[in-house]
C-alpha cells in the first residue's frame, strides 16, 4: 500500500467509496464523475501504477480483474454490452496512478474514443 495513493486508501476502506463488489485481490466501486449511467472502477488491492508497472508472472491478477469487470457488468444488468477501458499513462489520460479498469455501460458508445 502506498500512503499517498487515493485508490490504496479506497481499497483499504480508509477513504470513502460506493463499493459494488470485491474479491480477495480486488475492489470495485462507482466512479465519482460517471461518464455513463454505469461507471465502475475495478482495482487491485495491491498498489500497481499501471500495466507497465505489472511484473511478468502477474497475468493471473489481470485475468481476475477482467473477470471482476464481467461480474460487475452482470450485476449492473448491462445485458446489451459494456466497455472495459484502462488508461495507461499520461498521454492516454491516466489521472490516478493505481491500475484500474473502467467498466462503462447503460448507453450507446462511439468509436474511436477521444
Ligand atoms: P483515469 O483518468 O483513467 O486515471 O481514471 C481515474 C478515475 O478515477 C476518473 O474517472 C475519476 O473520476 C475517478 N476518481 C477520482 N477520484 C475518485 C474517488 N475518490 N472515488 C471514485 N472515483 C474517483
Short mmCIF file of C-alpha atoms and ligand atoms in Angstrom, two decimals:
data_model
loop_
_atom_site.label_atom_id
_atom_site.label_comp_id
_atom_site.label_asym_id
_atom_site.label_seq_id
_atom_site.Cartn_x
_atom_site.Cartn_y
_atom_site.Cartn_z
CA UNK A 1 0.00 0.00 0.00
CA UNK A 2 1.14 3.48 -0.85
CA UNK A 3 0.07 6.09 1.75
CA UNK A 4 -0.30 8.89 -0.77
CA UNK A 5 -2.35 6.82 -3.22
CA UNK A 6 -6.09 7.58 -3.23
CA UNK A 7 -7.07 4.16 -4.60
CA UNK A 8 -4.95 2.35 -1.99
CA UNK A 9 -6.91 4.27 0.64
CA UNK A 10 -10.20 3.35 -1.06
CA UNK A 11 -9.14 -0.32 -1.22
CA UNK A 12 -8.31 -0.36 2.50
CA UNK A 13 -11.56 1.41 3.38
CA UNK A 14 -9.70 4.43 4.76
CA UNK A 15 -11.18 6.66 2.04
CA UNK A 16 -14.89 6.56 1.17
CA UNK A 17 -16.30 4.99 -1.95
CA UNK A 18 -19.52 3.37 -3.07
CA UNK A 19 -18.33 -0.20 -3.26
CA UNK A 20 -20.32 -2.52 -5.53
CA UNK A 21 -18.27 -5.74 -5.32
CA UNK A 22 -14.99 -7.09 -4.00
CA UNK A 23 -12.78 -10.14 -4.01
CA UNK A 24 -9.67 -11.22 -2.13
CA UNK A 25 -7.42 -9.28 -4.50
CA UNK A 26 -9.69 -6.57 -5.94
CA UNK A 27 -12.31 -3.96 -5.18
CA UNK A 28 -14.98 -2.40 -7.45
CA UNK A 29 -16.55 0.97 -6.70
CA UNK A 30 -18.50 3.69 -8.52
CA UNK A 31 -16.59 6.45 -10.28
CA UNK A 32 -17.28 9.87 -8.64
CA UNK A 33 -17.52 11.50 -12.05
CA UNK A 34 -19.54 8.97 -14.08
CA UNK A 35 -19.23 9.08 -17.87
CA UNK A 36 -22.13 6.66 -18.44
CA UNK A 37 -25.20 5.52 -16.45
CA UNK A 38 -22.98 2.73 -15.06
CA UNK A 39 -19.36 3.68 -14.43
CA UNK A 40 -17.48 1.42 -12.03
CA UNK A 41 -13.74 1.13 -11.40
CA UNK A 42 -12.12 -2.25 -10.73
CA UNK A 43 -8.76 -2.03 -8.94
CA UNK A 44 -6.29 -4.49 -7.43
CA UNK A 45 -5.85 -4.18 -3.66
CA UNK A 46 -2.10 -4.26 -4.28
CA UNK A 47 -0.55 -0.99 -5.45
CA UNK A 48 0.40 -1.24 -9.13
CA UNK A 49 0.72 2.04 -11.06
CA UNK A 50 -0.47 0.79 -14.42
CA UNK A 51 0.11 -2.07 -16.87
CA UNK A 52 3.74 -1.01 -17.35
CA UNK A 53 4.34 -1.47 -13.63
CA UNK A 54 2.94 -5.01 -13.54
CA UNK A 55 5.66 -7.61 -13.20
CA UNK A 56 5.73 -10.58 -15.59
CA UNK A 57 4.09 -13.51 -13.86
CA UNK A 58 1.15 -11.43 -12.64
CA UNK A 59 -1.09 -12.39 -15.58
CA UNK A 60 -3.39 -14.23 -13.21
CA UNK A 61 -4.18 -10.97 -11.41
CA UNK A 62 -5.05 -9.30 -14.72
CA UNK A 63 -7.39 -12.15 -15.59
CA UNK A 64 -9.04 -11.83 -12.22
CA UNK A 65 -9.56 -8.08 -12.69
CA UNK A 66 -11.20 -8.67 -16.08
CA UNK A 67 -13.44 -11.39 -14.67
CA UNK A 68 -14.33 -8.93 -11.90
CA UNK A 69 -15.27 -6.39 -14.61
CA UNK A 70 -17.55 -9.03 -16.15
CA UNK A 71 -19.10 -9.75 -12.75
CA UNK A 72 -19.80 -6.04 -12.24
CA UNK A 73 -21.39 -5.78 -15.71
CA UNK A 74 -23.66 -8.74 -14.94
CA UNK A 75 -24.55 -7.32 -11.55
CA UNK A 76 -25.36 -3.93 -13.08
CA UNK A 77 -27.58 -5.56 -15.72
CA UNK A 78 -25.51 -4.41 -18.69
CA UNK A 79 -27.06 -7.09 -20.90
CA UNK A 80 -26.70 -5.09 -24.10
CA UNK A 81 -22.98 -4.51 -23.78
CA UNK A 82 -20.38 -2.56 -21.90
CA UNK A 83 -16.89 -1.20 -22.34
CA UNK A 84 -13.79 -2.03 -20.27
CA UNK A 85 -11.01 0.58 -20.50
CA UNK A 86 -7.64 1.06 -18.84
CA UNK A 87 -5.97 4.42 -19.46
CA UNK A 88 -2.29 3.65 -19.33
CA UNK A 89 -0.01 6.60 -18.53
CA UNK A 90 -0.36 10.31 -19.22
CA UNK A 91 -0.97 10.50 -22.94
CA UNK A 92 -3.84 8.04 -22.59
CA UNK A 93 -5.37 10.26 -19.90
CA UNK A 94 -4.47 8.29 -16.77
CA UNK A 95 -5.02 10.62 -13.81
CA UNK A 96 -4.86 8.18 -10.87
CA UNK A 97 -1.68 6.11 -10.86
CA UNK A 98 -3.10 2.94 -9.37
CA UNK A 99 -4.10 0.40 -12.04
CA UNK A 100 -7.85 0.44 -12.71
CA UNK A 101 -10.28 -0.83 -15.30
CA UNK A 102 -13.25 1.41 -16.07
CA UNK A 103 -16.48 -0.55 -16.63
CA UNK A 104 -18.87 1.67 -18.59
CA UNK A 105 -22.36 0.85 -19.78
CA UNK A 106 -26.01 1.80 -19.99
CA UNK A 107 -25.75 3.91 -23.15
CA UNK A 108 -24.60 3.56 -26.75
CA UNK A 109 -20.91 4.39 -27.23
CA UNK A 110 -18.93 5.78 -30.11
CA UNK A 111 -15.63 4.58 -31.52
CA UNK A 112 -12.84 5.62 -31.68
CA UNK A 113 -12.69 7.13 -28.19
CA UNK A 114 -11.41 10.71 -27.94
P1 LIG B 1 -8.14 7.69 -15.08
O1 LIG B 1 -8.32 9.11 -15.57
O2 LIG B 1 -8.26 6.67 -16.15
O3 LIG B 1 -6.87 7.58 -14.26
O4 LIG B 1 -9.36 7.41 -14.13
C1 LIG B 1 -9.43 7.86 -12.83
C2 LIG B 1 -10.88 7.88 -12.47
O5 LIG B 1 -10.98 7.96 -11.06
C3 LIG B 1 -11.64 9.08 -13.04
O6 LIG B 1 -12.71 8.62 -13.86
C4 LIG B 1 -12.16 9.81 -11.79
O7 LIG B 1 -13.45 10.33 -11.96
C5 LIG B 1 -12.13 8.70 -10.76
N1 LIG B 1 -11.99 9.12 -9.37
C6 LIG B 1 -11.15 10.05 -8.87
N2 LIG B 1 -11.29 10.15 -7.54
C7 LIG B 1 -12.24 9.25 -7.20
C8 LIG B 1 -12.84 8.87 -5.96
N3 LIG B 1 -12.49 9.43 -4.79
N4 LIG B 1 -13.79 7.91 -5.97
C9 LIG B 1 -14.17 7.34 -7.14
N5 LIG B 1 -13.64 7.65 -8.34
C10 LIG B 1 -12.69 8.59 -8.36
#
